[in-house]
mmCIF file of C-alpha atoms in Angstrom:
data_model
loop_
_atom_site.group_PDB
_atom_site.id
_atom_site.type_symbol
_atom_site.label_atom_id
_atom_site.label_comp_id
_atom_site.label_asym_id
_atom_site.label_seq_id
_atom_site.Cartn_x
_atom_site.Cartn_y
_atom_site.Cartn_z
ATOM 1 C CA MET J 1 101.857 120.507 96.023
ATOM 2 C CA GLN J 2 105.604 120.822 95.850
ATOM 3 C CA THR J 3 107.358 124.162 95.953
ATOM 4 C CA TRP J 4 110.776 124.150 94.340
ATOM 5 C CA PHE J 5 113.512 126.616 95.211
ATOM 6 C CA GLU J 6 116.599 127.245 93.112
ATOM 7 C CA CYS J 7 119.661 127.718 95.302
ATOM 8 C CA LYS J 8 123.029 128.990 94.069
ATOM 9 C CA VAL J 9 125.959 127.789 96.136
ATOM 10 C CA LYS J 10 129.570 128.962 95.910
ATOM 11 C CA TYR J 11 132.435 126.787 97.085
ATOM 12 C CA VAL J 12 135.897 125.533 96.164
ATOM 13 C CA LYS J 13 135.720 122.391 94.057
ATOM 14 C CA VAL J 14 138.555 119.975 93.325
ATOM 15 C CA ASP J 15 138.706 119.084 89.611
ATOM 16 C CA GLN J 16 139.500 115.631 88.235
ATOM 17 C CA ASP J 17 143.097 116.723 87.668
ATOM 18 C CA GLY J 18 143.423 117.792 91.332
ATOM 19 C CA ARG J 19 143.234 121.565 90.833
ATOM 20 C CA GLU J 20 141.044 123.663 93.093
ATOM 21 C CA ARG J 21 138.753 126.278 91.614
ATOM 22 C CA LYS J 22 135.872 128.405 92.846
ATOM 23 C CA VAL J 23 132.505 127.410 91.417
ATOM 24 C CA SER J 24 128.952 128.652 91.615
ATOM 25 C CA GLU J 25 126.442 125.842 91.108
ATOM 26 C CA ALA J 26 122.653 125.811 91.018
ATOM 27 C CA TYR J 27 120.607 123.215 92.868
ATOM 28 C CA LEU J 28 116.866 122.630 93.054
ATOM 29 C CA VAL J 29 115.415 121.825 96.468
ATOM 30 C CA ASP J 30 111.855 121.032 97.489
ATOM 31 C CA ALA J 31 110.966 123.033 100.606
ATOM 32 C CA VAL J 32 108.064 124.748 102.325
ATOM 33 C CA SER J 33 109.719 128.159 102.734
ATOM 34 C CA PHE J 34 112.903 130.092 101.982
ATOM 35 C CA THR J 35 114.171 129.273 105.476
ATOM 36 C CA ASP J 36 113.485 125.572 104.981
ATOM 37 C CA ALA J 37 115.179 125.699 101.561
ATOM 38 C CA GLU J 38 118.289 127.251 103.092
ATOM 39 C CA ALA J 39 118.385 124.720 105.945
ATOM 40 C CA ARG J 40 117.943 121.767 103.580
ATOM 41 C CA MET J 41 120.568 123.150 101.202
ATOM 42 C CA ILE J 42 123.089 123.584 104.041
ATOM 43 C CA GLU J 43 122.417 119.994 105.130
ATOM 44 C CA GLN J 44 122.959 118.675 101.587
ATOM 45 C CA MET J 45 126.081 120.759 100.961
ATOM 46 C CA GLN J 46 127.700 119.639 104.221
ATOM 47 C CA GLN J 47 127.517 116.100 102.838
ATOM 48 C CA LEU J 48 128.758 117.083 99.363
ATOM 49 C CA VAL J 49 131.577 119.502 100.210
ATOM 50 C CA ARG J 50 132.975 117.403 103.103
ATOM 51 C CA GLY J 51 134.532 119.894 105.467
ATOM 52 C CA GLY J 52 135.082 122.608 102.895
ATOM 53 C CA GLU J 53 133.602 126.041 103.145
ATOM 54 C CA PHE J 54 130.610 127.080 101.078
ATOM 55 C CA TYR J 55 127.974 129.734 101.147
ATOM 56 C CA ILE J 56 124.548 130.052 99.681
ATOM 57 C CA ASP J 57 124.658 132.967 97.295
ATOM 58 C CA ASN J 58 120.999 133.144 96.224
ATOM 59 C CA ILE J 59 117.650 131.438 96.806
ATOM 60 C CA LYS J 60 114.625 132.032 94.599
ATOM 61 C CA LYS J 61 111.346 130.283 93.932
ATOM 62 C CA SER J 62 111.508 128.188 90.813
ATOM 63 C CA ASN J 63 108.776 128.033 88.191
ATOM 64 C CA VAL J 64 109.297 124.250 87.841
ATOM 65 C CA ILE J 65 106.133 122.411 88.833
ATOM 66 C CA GLU J 66 107.328 118.815 88.466
ATOM 67 C CA ILE J 67 110.555 116.874 87.995
ATOM 68 C CA PHE J 68 111.113 113.608 86.163
ATOM 69 C CA PRO J 69 114.273 112.015 87.553
ATOM 70 C CA HIS J 70 115.904 109.084 85.769
ATOM 71 C CA GLU J 71 118.797 107.097 87.220
ATOM 72 C CA ASP J 72 120.939 107.300 84.096
ATOM 73 C CA GLY J 73 120.308 110.984 83.305
ATOM 74 C CA GLU J 74 123.502 113.026 83.627
ATOM 75 C CA TYR J 75 121.984 116.457 82.888
ATOM 76 C CA TRP J 76 118.765 118.263 83.749
ATOM 77 C CA PHE J 77 116.721 119.698 80.878
ATOM 78 C CA LYS J 78 114.079 122.351 81.525
ATOM 79 C CA ALA J 79 111.024 122.184 79.294
ATOM 80 C CA LYS J 80 108.275 124.745 78.759
ATOM 81 C CA ILE J 81 104.975 122.980 78.146
ATOM 82 C CA GLY J 82 101.814 124.679 76.932
ATOM 83 C CA ILE J 83 98.667 122.964 78.176
ATOM 84 C CA VAL J 84 95.550 123.858 76.223
ATOM 85 C CA THR J 85 92.366 124.252 78.287
ATOM 86 C CA ILE J 86 88.931 125.709 77.594
ATOM 87 C CA ASP J 87 87.885 128.918 79.332
ATOM 88 C CA GLU J 88 84.215 128.145 79.965
ATOM 89 C CA LYS J 89 83.232 131.767 80.645
ATOM 90 C CA ALA J 90 84.715 133.159 77.425
ATOM 91 C CA GLY J 91 84.223 129.956 75.431
ATOM 92 C CA LYS J 92 87.765 130.105 74.102
ATOM 93 C CA GLU J 93 90.841 127.943 74.284
ATOM 94 C CA LYS J 94 93.395 129.066 76.808
ATOM 95 C CA LYS J 95 97.048 128.036 76.869
ATOM 96 C CA ILE J 96 98.768 127.711 80.263
ATOM 97 C CA ASN J 97 102.558 127.414 80.345
ATOM 98 C CA ASN J 98 104.176 125.075 82.869
ATOM 99 C CA TYR J 99 107.807 124.140 83.393
ATOM 100 C CA PHE J 100 109.145 120.636 83.941
ATOM 101 C CA LEU J 101 112.623 119.275 84.625
ATOM 102 C CA VAL J 102 113.701 115.950 83.131
ATOM 103 C CA ALA J 103 116.964 114.049 83.632
ATOM 104 C CA ALA J 104 118.652 112.753 80.472
ATOM 105 C CA ASP J 105 122.024 112.328 78.786
ATOM 106 C CA ASP J 106 121.217 114.402 75.695
ATOM 107 C CA PHE J 107 118.504 116.541 74.119
ATOM 108 C CA LYS J 108 116.891 113.732 72.095
ATOM 109 C CA GLN J 109 116.640 111.450 75.129
ATOM 110 C CA ALA J 110 115.210 114.322 77.184
ATOM 111 C CA LEU J 111 112.496 114.932 74.591
ATOM 112 C CA LEU J 112 111.540 111.244 74.435
ATOM 113 C CA ARG J 113 111.480 110.925 78.227
ATOM 114 C CA LEU J 114 109.440 114.087 78.600
ATOM 115 C CA GLU J 115 106.798 112.863 76.147
ATOM 116 C CA GLU J 116 106.655 109.524 77.972
ATOM 117 C CA ASP J 117 106.508 111.137 81.440
ATOM 118 C CA LEU J 118 103.742 113.540 80.353
ATOM 119 C CA SER J 119 101.583 110.796 78.849
ATOM 120 C CA TYR J 120 99.289 110.996 81.909
ATOM 121 C CA ILE J 121 98.027 114.442 80.817
ATOM 122 C CA LEU J 122 94.758 113.978 78.938
ATOM 123 C CA VAL J 123 94.450 117.442 77.382
ATOM 124 C CA PRO J 124 96.500 118.540 74.357
ATOM 125 C CA ILE J 125 99.995 119.813 75.173
ATOM 126 C CA GLN J 126 102.672 121.642 73.192
ATOM 127 C CA ILE J 127 106.369 121.485 74.009
ATOM 128 C CA SER J 128 107.321 125.127 73.402
ATOM 129 C CA ALA J 129 110.960 125.055 74.495
ATOM 130 C CA MET J 130 113.600 122.818 75.997
ATOM 131 C CA ASN J 131 117.026 123.875 77.230
ATOM 132 C CA LEU J 132 119.936 122.380 79.096
ATOM 133 C CA SER J 133 119.428 123.591 82.645
ATOM 134 C CA PRO J 134 122.198 124.940 84.893
ATOM 135 C CA ILE J 135 120.782 122.772 87.709
ATOM 136 C CA VAL J 136 123.478 120.383 88.969
ATOM 137 C CA ASP J 137 121.296 118.268 91.260
ATOM 138 C CA VAL J 138 117.757 118.064 92.611
ATOM 139 C CA PHE J 139 116.833 117.361 96.230
ATOM 140 C CA PRO J 140 113.202 116.272 96.585
ATOM 141 C CA TYR J 141 111.536 116.285 99.986
ATOM 142 C CA PHE J 142 111.528 112.665 101.109
ATOM 143 C CA LYS J 143 111.149 112.169 104.825
ATOM 144 C CA ASP J 144 111.779 108.855 106.487
ATOM 145 C CA GLU J 145 109.010 109.220 109.051
ATOM 146 C CA VAL J 146 109.323 105.642 110.296
ATOM 147 C CA ASN J 147 112.999 105.886 111.279
ATOM 148 C CA GLU J 148 113.131 109.606 112.019
ATOM 149 C CA PRO J 149 114.273 110.270 115.610
ATOM 150 C CA LEU J 150 111.720 112.017 117.787
ATOM 151 C CA PRO J 151 112.491 114.843 120.187
ATOM 152 C CA PRO J 152 112.847 113.547 123.781
ATOM 153 C CA HIS J 153 109.583 115.143 124.933
ATOM 154 C CA LEU J 154 107.484 113.233 122.354
ATOM 155 C CA LYS J 155 106.419 109.599 122.163
ATOM 156 C CA ARG J 156 105.626 107.750 118.929
ATOM 157 C CA ILE J 157 102.059 106.461 118.765
ATOM 158 C CA GLU J 158 101.930 102.955 117.400
ATOM 159 C CA PRO J 159 98.893 102.021 115.307
ATOM 160 C CA GLU J 160 96.373 99.921 117.144
ATOM 161 C CA GLU J 161 95.870 96.360 116.029
ATOM 162 C CA PRO J 162 92.429 95.769 114.597
ATOM 163 C CA ALA J 163 90.067 94.076 117.019
ATOM 164 C CA VAL J 164 89.415 90.415 116.277
ATOM 165 C CA GLU J 165 85.731 89.936 115.671
ATOM 166 C CA GLN J 166 84.100 87.311 117.848
ATOM 167 C CA PRO J 167 81.170 85.344 116.476
ATOM 168 C CA VAL J 168 77.847 86.609 117.763
ATOM 169 C CA VAL J 169 75.979 84.033 119.849
ATOM 170 C CA ASN J 170 72.255 84.580 120.186
ATOM 171 C CA GLU J 171 71.239 83.388 123.617
ATOM 172 C CA GLY J 172 67.715 83.551 124.821
ATOM 173 C CA PHE J 173 66.182 86.192 122.614
ATOM 174 C CA GLU J 174 62.415 86.061 122.894
ATOM 175 C CA ASP J 175 61.752 87.001 119.270
ATOM 176 C CA GLU J 176 63.790 84.094 117.975
ATOM 177 C CA PRO J 177 61.992 80.740 117.643
ATOM 178 C CA GLU J 178 63.801 77.764 119.120
ATOM 179 C CA VAL J 179 64.791 75.004 116.764
ATOM 180 C CA GLU J 180 63.866 71.530 117.954
ATOM 181 C CA GLY J 181 66.500 68.864 118.044
ATOM 182 C CA HIS J 182 69.390 71.210 118.737
ATOM 183 C CA GLU J 183 70.781 71.818 122.163
#
């Protein structure tokens, strides 16, 4: 299961008109701990800020359980979804709220994409709220394990090739009757 952390980063950004201004932007990063979130955020910001100074102002666990990225989505919309389940002990319906993030260009597109992306859920759901999120970008945890460099003290284990099965030849078993005419 993914754990998302919301990181606020402050740095000097150059606007389209060439002016510099201080900004505080929120990013969502998938990480296993606060330390991992900070390390991954520093790595990402070093690529984005290009030599400029930045600092991570705040890191907190996010209540987002799943993201739905789309290539052409300019903004991130955060949706509160109520999933209706049955409490078997009490025999009553129970509503559990979950939060999702969907990339879209506007509110209407976000709503349509969210309904399409949540079509895999078989129980009844209710979209309780949807807002434009302050999240600027999302960094999921994708590792390239095949091309990732190993530390010098480790050696990559290559998968073994499956053994080629040889046909079984029955030679001289006493229980097996010999067939005449075949040598």
